[in-house]
Coordinates of C-alpha atoms in Angstrom, one line a residue:
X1 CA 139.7 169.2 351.1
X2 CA 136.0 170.8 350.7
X3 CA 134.6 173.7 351.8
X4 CA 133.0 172.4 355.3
X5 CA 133.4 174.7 357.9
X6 CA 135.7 172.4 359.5
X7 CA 137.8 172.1 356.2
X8 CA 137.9 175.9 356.1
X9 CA 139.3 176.2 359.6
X10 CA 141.8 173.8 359.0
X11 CA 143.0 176.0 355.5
X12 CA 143.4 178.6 358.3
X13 CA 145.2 177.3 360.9
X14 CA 148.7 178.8 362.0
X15 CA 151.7 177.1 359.6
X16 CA 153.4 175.7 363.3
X17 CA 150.0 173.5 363.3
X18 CA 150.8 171.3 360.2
X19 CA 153.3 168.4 361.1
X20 CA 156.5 167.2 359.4
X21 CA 154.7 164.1 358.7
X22 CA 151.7 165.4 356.8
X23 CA 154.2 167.4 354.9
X24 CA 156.4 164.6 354.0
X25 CA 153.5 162.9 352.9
X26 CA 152.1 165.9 350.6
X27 CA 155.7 166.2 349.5
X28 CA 155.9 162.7 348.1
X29 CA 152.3 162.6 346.7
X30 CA 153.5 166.1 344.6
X31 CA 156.6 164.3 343.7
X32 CA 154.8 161.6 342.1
X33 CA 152.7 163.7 340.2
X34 CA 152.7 163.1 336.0
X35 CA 152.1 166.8 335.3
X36 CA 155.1 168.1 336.8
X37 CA 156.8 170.9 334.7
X38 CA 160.6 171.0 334.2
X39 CA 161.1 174.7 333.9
X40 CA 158.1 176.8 335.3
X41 CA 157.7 177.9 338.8
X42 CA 155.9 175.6 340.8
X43 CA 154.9 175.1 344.1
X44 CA 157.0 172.0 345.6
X45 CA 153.4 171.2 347.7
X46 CA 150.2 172.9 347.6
X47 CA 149.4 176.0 345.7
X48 CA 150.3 178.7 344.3
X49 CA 148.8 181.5 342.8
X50 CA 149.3 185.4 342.1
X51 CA 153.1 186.9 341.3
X52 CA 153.5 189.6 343.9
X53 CA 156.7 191.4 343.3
X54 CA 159.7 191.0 340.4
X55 CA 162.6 193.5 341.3
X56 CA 166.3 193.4 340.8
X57 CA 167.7 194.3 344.2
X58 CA 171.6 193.1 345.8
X59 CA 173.0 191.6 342.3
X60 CA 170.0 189.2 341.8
X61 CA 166.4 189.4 340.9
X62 CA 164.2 188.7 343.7
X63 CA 160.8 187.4 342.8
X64 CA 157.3 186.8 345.3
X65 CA 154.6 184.9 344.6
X66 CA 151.5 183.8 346.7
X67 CA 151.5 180.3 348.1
X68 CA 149.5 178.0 350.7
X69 CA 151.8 175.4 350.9
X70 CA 149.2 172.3 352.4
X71 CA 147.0 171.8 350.2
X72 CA 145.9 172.5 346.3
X73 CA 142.9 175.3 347.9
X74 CA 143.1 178.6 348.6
X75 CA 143.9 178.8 352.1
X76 CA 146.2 181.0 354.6
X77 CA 148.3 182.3 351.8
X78 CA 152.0 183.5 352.3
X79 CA 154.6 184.9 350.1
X80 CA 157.2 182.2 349.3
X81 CA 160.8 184.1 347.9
X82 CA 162.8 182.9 344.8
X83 CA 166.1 184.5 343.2
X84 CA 167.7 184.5 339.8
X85 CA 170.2 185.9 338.0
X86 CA 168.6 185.4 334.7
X87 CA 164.8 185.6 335.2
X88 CA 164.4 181.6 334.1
X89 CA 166.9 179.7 336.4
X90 CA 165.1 180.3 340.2
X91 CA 165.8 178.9 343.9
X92 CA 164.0 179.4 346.8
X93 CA 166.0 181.4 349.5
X94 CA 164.7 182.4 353.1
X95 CA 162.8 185.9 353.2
X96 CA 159.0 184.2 353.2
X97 CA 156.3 186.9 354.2
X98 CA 154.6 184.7 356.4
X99 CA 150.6 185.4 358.2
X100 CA 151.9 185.6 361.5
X101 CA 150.7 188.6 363.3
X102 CA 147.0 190.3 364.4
X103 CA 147.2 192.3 361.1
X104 CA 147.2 189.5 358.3
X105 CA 146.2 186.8 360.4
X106 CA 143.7 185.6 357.8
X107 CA 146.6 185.7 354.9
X108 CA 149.3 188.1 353.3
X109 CA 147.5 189.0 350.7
X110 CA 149.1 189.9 346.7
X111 CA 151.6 193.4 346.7
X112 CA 154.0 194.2 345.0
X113 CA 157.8 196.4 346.2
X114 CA 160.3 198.9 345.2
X115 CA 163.8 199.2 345.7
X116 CA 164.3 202.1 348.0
X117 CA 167.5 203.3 349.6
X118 CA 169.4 200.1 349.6
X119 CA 166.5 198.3 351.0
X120 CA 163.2 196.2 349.2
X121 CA 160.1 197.9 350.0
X122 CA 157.3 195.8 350.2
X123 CA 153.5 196.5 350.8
X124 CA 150.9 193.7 350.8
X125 CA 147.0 193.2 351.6
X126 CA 146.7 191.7 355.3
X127 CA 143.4 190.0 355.8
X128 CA 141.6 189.6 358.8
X129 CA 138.2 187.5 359.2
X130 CA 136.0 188.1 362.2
X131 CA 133.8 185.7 363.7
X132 CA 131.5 185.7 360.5
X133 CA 133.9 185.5 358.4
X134 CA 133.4 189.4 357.2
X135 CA 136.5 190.6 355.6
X136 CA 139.1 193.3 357.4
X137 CA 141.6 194.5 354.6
X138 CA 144.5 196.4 355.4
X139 CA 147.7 197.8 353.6
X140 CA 150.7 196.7 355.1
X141 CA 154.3 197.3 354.8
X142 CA 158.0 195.2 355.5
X143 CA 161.3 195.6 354.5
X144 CA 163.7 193.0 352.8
X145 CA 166.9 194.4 354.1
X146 CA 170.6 193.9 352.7
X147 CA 171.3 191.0 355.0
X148 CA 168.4 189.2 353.4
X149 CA 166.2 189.0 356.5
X150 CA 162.4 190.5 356.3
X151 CA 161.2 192.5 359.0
X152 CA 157.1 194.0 359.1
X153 CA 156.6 197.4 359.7
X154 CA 154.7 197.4 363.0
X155 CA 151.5 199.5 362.0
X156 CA 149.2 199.7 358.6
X157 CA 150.3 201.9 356.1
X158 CA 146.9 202.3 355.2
X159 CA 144.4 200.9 357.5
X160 CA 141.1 201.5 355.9
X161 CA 139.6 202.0 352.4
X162 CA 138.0 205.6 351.7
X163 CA 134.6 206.0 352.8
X164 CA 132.0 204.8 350.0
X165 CA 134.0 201.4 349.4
X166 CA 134.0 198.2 350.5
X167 CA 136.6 195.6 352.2
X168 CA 137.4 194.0 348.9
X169 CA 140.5 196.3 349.0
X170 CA 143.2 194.9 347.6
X171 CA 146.4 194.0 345.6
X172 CA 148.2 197.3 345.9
X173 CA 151.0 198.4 343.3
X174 CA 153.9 200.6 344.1
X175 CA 155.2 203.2 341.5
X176 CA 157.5 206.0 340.9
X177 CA 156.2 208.6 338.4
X178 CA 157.8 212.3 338.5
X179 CA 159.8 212.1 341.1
X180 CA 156.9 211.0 343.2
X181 CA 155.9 207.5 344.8
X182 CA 151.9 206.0 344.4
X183 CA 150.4 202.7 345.0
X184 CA 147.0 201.3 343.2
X185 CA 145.0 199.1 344.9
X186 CA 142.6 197.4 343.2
X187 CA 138.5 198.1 345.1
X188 CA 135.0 197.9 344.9
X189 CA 132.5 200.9 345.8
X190 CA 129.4 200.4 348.0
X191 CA 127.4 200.1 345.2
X192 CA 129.3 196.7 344.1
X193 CA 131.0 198.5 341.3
X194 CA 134.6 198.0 340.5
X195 CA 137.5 200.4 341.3
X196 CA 141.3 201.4 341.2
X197 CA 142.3 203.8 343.7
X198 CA 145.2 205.4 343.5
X199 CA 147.4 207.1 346.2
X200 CA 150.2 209.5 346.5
X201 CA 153.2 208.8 348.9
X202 CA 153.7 212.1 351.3
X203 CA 156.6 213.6 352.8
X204 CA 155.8 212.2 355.8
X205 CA 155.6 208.5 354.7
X206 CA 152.0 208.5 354.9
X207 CA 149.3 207.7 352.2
X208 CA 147.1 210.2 350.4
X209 CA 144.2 209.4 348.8
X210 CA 144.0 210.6 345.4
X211 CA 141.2 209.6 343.3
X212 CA 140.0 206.2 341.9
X213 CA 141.4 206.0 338.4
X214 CA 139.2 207.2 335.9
X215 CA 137.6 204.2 334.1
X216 CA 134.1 203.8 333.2
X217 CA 131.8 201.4 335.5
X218 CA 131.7 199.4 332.5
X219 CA 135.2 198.2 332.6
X220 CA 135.8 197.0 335.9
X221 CA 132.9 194.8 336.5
X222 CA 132.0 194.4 340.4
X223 CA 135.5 194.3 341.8
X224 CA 139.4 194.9 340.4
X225 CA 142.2 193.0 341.6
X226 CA 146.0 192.8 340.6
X227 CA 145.9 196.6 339.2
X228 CA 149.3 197.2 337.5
X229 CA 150.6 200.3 335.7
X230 CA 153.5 201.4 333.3
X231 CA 154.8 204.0 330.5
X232 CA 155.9 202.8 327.1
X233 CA 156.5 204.9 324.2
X234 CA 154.5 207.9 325.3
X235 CA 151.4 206.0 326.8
X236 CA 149.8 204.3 329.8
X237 CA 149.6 201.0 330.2
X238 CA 147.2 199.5 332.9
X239 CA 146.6 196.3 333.2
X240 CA 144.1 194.6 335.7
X241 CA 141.8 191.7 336.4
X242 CA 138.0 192.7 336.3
X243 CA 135.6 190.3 338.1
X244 CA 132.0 190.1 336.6
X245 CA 132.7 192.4 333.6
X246 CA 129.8 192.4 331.2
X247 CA 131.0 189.3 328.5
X248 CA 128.2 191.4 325.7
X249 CA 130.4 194.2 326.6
X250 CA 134.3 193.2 326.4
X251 CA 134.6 189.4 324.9
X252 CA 136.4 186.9 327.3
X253 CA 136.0 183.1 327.8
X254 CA 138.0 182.6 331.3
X255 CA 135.8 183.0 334.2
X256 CA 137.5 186.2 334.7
X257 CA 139.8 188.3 332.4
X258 CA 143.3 189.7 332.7
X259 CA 143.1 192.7 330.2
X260 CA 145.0 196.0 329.4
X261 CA 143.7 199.5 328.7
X262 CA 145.7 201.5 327.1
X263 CA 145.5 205.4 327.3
X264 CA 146.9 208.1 325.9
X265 CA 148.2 210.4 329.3
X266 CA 147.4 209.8 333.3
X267 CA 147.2 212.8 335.5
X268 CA 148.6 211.9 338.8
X269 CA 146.9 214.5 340.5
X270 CA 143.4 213.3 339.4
X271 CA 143.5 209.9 338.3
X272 CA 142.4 211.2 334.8
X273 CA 143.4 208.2 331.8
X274 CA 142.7 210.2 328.7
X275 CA 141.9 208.0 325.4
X276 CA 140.9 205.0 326.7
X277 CA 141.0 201.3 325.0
X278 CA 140.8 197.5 326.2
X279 CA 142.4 194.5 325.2
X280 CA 143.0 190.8 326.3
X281 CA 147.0 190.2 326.4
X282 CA 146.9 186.7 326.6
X283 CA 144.1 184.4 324.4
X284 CA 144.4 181.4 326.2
X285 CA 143.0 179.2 329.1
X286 CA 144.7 179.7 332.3
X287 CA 146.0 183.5 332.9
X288 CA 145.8 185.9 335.6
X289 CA 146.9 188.2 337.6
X290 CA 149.7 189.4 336.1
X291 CA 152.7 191.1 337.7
X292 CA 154.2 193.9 335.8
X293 CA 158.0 195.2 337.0
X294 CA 159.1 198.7 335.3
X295 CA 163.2 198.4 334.9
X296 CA 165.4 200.7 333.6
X297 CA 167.4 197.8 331.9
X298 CA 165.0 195.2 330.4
X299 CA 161.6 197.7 330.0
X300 CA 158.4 196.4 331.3
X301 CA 158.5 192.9 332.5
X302 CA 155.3 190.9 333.1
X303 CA 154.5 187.9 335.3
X304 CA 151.6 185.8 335.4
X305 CA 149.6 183.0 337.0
X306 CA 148.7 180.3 334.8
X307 CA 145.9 179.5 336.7
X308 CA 142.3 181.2 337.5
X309 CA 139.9 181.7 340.6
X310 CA 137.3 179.4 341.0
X311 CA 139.0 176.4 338.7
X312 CA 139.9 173.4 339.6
X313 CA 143.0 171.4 338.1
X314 CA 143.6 167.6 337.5
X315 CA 147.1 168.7 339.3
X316 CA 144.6 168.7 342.6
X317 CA 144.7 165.5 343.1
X318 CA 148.4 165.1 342.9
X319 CA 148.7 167.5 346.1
X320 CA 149.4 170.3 344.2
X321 CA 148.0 173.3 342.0
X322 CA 149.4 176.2 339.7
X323 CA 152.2 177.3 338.0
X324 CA 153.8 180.8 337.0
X325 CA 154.3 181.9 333.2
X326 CA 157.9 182.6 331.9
X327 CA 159.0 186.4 332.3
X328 CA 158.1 188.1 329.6
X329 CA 158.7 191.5 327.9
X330 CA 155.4 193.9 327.6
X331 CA 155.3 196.9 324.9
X332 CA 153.2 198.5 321.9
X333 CA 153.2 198.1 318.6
X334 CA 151.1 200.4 316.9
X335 CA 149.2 200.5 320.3
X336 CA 148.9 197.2 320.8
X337 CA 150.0 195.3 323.9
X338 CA 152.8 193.1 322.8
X339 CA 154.1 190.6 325.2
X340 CA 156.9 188.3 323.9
X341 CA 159.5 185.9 325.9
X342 CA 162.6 187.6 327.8
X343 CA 165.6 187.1 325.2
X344 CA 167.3 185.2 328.6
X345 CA 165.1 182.8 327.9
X346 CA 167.9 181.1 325.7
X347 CA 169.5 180.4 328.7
X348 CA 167.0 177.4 329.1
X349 CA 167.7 175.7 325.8
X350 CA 170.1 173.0 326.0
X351 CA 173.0 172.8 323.6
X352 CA 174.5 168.9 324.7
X353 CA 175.1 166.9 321.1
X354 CA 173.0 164.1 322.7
X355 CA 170.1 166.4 323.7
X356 CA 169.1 168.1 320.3
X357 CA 165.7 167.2 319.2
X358 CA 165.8 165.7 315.6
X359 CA 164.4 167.5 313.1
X360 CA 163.2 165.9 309.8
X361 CA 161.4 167.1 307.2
X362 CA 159.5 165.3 303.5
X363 CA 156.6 165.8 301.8
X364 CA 153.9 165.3 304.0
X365 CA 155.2 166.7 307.3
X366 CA 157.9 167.9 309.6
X367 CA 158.6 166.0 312.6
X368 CA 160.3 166.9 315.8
X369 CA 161.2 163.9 318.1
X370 CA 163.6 163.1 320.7
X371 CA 161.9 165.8 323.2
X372 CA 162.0 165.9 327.0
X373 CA 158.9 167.1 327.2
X374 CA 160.0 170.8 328.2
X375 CA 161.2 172.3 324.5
X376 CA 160.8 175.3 322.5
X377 CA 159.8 175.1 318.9
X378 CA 160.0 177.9 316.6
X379 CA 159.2 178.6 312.6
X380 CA 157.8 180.7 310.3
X381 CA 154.4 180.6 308.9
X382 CA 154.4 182.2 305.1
X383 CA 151.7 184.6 304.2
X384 CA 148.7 183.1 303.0
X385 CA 149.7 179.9 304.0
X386 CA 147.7 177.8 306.4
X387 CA 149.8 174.7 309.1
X388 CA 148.8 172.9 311.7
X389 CA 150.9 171.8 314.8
X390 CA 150.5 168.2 316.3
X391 CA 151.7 167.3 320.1
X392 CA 150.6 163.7 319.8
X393 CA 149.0 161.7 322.9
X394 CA 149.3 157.9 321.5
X395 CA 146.8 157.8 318.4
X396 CA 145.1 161.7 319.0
X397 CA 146.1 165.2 319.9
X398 CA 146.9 166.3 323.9
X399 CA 148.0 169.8 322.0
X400 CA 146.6 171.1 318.5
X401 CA 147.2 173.9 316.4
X402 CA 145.8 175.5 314.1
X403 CA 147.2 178.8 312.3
X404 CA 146.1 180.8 308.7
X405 CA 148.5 183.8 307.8
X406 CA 145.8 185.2 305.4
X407 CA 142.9 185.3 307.1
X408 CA 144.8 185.7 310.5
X409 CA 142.9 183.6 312.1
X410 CA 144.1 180.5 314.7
X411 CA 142.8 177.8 317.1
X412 CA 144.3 176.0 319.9
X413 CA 142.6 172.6 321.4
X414 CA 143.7 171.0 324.6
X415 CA 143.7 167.7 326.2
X416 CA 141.6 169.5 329.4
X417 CA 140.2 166.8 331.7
X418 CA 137.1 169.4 332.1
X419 CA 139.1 172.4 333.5
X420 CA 137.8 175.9 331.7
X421 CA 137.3 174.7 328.3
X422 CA 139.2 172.8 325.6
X423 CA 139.2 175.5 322.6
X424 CA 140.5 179.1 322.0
X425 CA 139.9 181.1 318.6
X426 CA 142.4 184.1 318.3
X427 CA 143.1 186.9 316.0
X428 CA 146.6 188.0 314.6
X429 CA 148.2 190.1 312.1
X430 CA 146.8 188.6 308.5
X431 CA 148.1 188.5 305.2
X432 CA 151.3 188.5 306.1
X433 CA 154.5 186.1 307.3
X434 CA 154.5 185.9 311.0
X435 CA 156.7 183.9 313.5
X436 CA 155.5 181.2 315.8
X437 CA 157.4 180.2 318.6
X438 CA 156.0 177.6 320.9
X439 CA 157.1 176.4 324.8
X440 CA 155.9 173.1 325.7
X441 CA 156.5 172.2 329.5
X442 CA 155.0 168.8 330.3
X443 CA 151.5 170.2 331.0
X444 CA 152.2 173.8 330.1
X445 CA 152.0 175.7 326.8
X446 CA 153.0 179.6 325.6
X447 CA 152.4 180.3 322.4
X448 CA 153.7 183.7 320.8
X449 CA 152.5 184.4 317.1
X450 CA 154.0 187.3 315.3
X451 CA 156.8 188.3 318.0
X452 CA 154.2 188.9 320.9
X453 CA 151.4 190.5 318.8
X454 CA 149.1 187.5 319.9
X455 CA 149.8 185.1 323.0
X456 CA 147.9 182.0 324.0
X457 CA 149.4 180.1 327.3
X458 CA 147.3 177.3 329.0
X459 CA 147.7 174.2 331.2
X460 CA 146.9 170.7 329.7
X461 CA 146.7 167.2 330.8
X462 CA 147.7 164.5 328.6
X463 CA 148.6 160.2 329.7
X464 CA 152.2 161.0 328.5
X465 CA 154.9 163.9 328.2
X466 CA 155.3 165.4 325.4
X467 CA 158.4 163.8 323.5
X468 CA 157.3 164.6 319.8
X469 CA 156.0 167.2 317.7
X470 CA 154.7 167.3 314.0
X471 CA 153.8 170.4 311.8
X472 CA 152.4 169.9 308.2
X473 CA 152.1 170.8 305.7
X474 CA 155.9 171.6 306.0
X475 CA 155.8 173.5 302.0
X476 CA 153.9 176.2 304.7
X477 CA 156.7 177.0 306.8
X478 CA 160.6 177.1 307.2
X479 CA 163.1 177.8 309.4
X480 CA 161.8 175.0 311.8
X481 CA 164.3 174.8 314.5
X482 CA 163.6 173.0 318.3
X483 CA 165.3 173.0 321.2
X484 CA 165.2 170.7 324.6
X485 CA 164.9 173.0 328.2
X486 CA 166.1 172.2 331.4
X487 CA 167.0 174.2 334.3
X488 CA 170.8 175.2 335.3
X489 CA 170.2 174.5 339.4
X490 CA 173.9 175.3 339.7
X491 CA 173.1 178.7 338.4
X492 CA 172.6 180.7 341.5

């Protein structure tokens, strides 16, 4: 598909429209797709892109994500609904927010929910296009009830930005903080300056503008999406998706960044962030709009697409496009935004005799073979030590490695096929022994250095999965241990 007008009114033509045929036909074209991952949330045709909601409601956690399901483009999105018990094992269930009324005829747009009263809350961006294509944004809510069914409220909850600010209104994230409810929605001002407004919840059920957050000019760019906010340890936590921020101002390599300020105190009344201090939480290629999900049990959970705006994939091809990182854990250390792997992620490993990796070790290097091409490999790097890791394509690299514990200084090159780059430098902790733990899913990669402290996740595209692994030289690092994944479909 291109972007001809008649292209784009096919993107946006009612779901009924597309027949069973051209599905089947997308289906099997995606089935026979190289790249597919083993583990990672996929779409099973077309694309996916933003996480929208991750909340534990009736038993099970019930997870959201954006999807347009004919195509790898960005066309008229929906929400498609998944379920776990364990945050890593997921089936799709009815409960799809689907673009079918006056109000989000043009899409249902990224939002995020709450669990309220025995019931899912759930508000969402519905876009409308006139004529010209000129945007109409509008806040609206539905209700995943008990008996699993969804059901739209009938009228906006909020049906307009506040006056000085554009259409590009968007994303909104739901809250509780003191006993009160608020929503951020990500905005841009007149002047084509970024903005998060926030808004207060009122007796009444309706929506009170507050204030937009308050964050210099400088850090939003021309427009915010996919604001998200929580409270660890004492301080605020926002993290968000500038477009067009300043790349002599805050250093970023993606076409746009997913970043986190961190401040000292927020002021609900005001918007006021006191103390305020950027950073990127992921190093690598392909990560956005991130979903954050404040629990009582497992802390702050984050969600993310491995994908980005504006990038096309080799995947497009196939019929198909995006994928959705592993839940992970978000919290500071010494300020810093840490995000590391839910512990349930050990629920993927599998523990059959026949299906361990072999691990061997001499003087030259460690090897890891007899992978599935989905694995986790783990070790520790020694302080002032340098290693290099090795996912072999035939005779070169589709995955290198590169990590010094004294300087504190790594590097990461992909097999690309001309998608966003093939190298990332990173920073972490130096001079000092860190851990490395590395997920390998047949064209995805997380890598988490020092428990969290750095993270580097990106797509890549080699001629073969990923069966074999080498790290040398193997005096710098011990406690090498690997693991096979698969997913437990029975699990649910």
């Amino acid at each position: 598909m291109t972007d001809s007008i008649e292209n784009m009114a096919k993107r946006y033509q009612p779901y009924s429209t597309w027949t069973p045929e051209y599905v089947a036909s997308l289906k099997a074209e995606v089935a026979a797709s190289q790249w597919r991952t083993k583990t990672h949330i996929q779409p099973d045709t077309g694309l996916i892109n933003d996480p929208c909601s991750l909340n534990f409601f009736n038993g099970k956690w019930h997870l959201y994500y954006q999807q347009f399901p004919f195509g790898p483009v960005h066309g008229l999105k929906s929400w498609a609904h998944v379920v776990s018990k364990d945050l890593f094992n997921w089936r799709r269930v009815p409960g799809d927010l689907l673009p079918d009324n006056e109000l989000d005829a043009q899409g249902a747009y990224t939002g995020s929910a709450l669990v309220t009263h025995g019931t899912l809350r759930i508000m969402y961006t519905g876009n409308v296009r006139d004529e010209q294509w000129h945007r109409q944004s509008t806040q609206l809510g539905a209700v995943l009830g008990a008996d699993s069914r969804l059901y739209k409220d009938p009228k906006p909850l909020i049906a307009n930005p506040p006056a000085g600010y554009t259409q590009e209104f968007r994303d909104p994230f739901l809250f509780n903080y003191q006993d009160k409810t608020y929503v951020l929605i990500g905005g841009q001002r007149a002047d084509h300056t970024g903005a998060i407004l926030l808004y207060e919840k009122q007796p009444d059920k309706t929506w009170r503008f507050v204030a937009p957050l308050s964050i210099p000019d400088e850090f939003c760019g021309y427009m915010v999406e996919c604001p998200n906010i929580a409270f660890i340890n004492g301080k605020v936590v926002l993290v968000y998706c500038p477009q067009g921020l300043d790349q002599d101002f805050f250093e970023y390599e993606n076409v746009y960044p997913n970043i986190a300020l961190v401040a000292d105190s927020f002021d609900p009344e005001t918007g006021t962030l006191t103390h305020q201090r950027l950073q990127n939480i992921d190093k690598g290629f392909d990560f956005y709009a991130t979903r954050l999900a404040n629990t009582e049990k497992d802390g702050t959970l984050a969600i993310s697409w491995l994908g980005l705006p504006d990038t096309n994939y080799p995947t497009d091809a196939d019929g198909w496009e995006g994928v959705l990182s592993y839940v992970r854990q978000l919290d500071l250390r010494d300020g810093h935004v840490c995000l590391k792997p839910h512990p349930n992620i050990e629920q993927l490993r599998e523990t059959a005799t026949d299906a361990l990796p072999v691990v061997s070790q001499n003087t030259d290097q460690c090897s890891v073979t007899a992978l599935s091409g989905a694995f986790e490999l783990s070790m520790t790097l020694a302080a002032g030590q340098k290693a290099t890791v090795h996912v072999p394509d035939g005779d070169h690299d589709q995955l290198l490695i590169n990590l010094d514990s004294d300087s504190g200084q790594g590097m990461v090159q992909r097999e690309n096929r001309n998608n966003g780059g093939s190298l990332r430098q990173f920073g972490f902790p130096a001079g000092k022994t860190v851990t490395i733990r590395l997920f390998v899913d047949v064209s995805v990669f997380e890598l988490f250095i020092d428990d969290g402290y750095r993270v580097v996740s990106g797509r890549f595209f080699g001629d073969t999965c990923p069966t074999a692994a080498r790290v040398n030289p193997p005096a710098a690092v011990s406690n090498v241990q690997a693991w096979n994944l698969r997913k437990d479909n029975g699990g649910l």
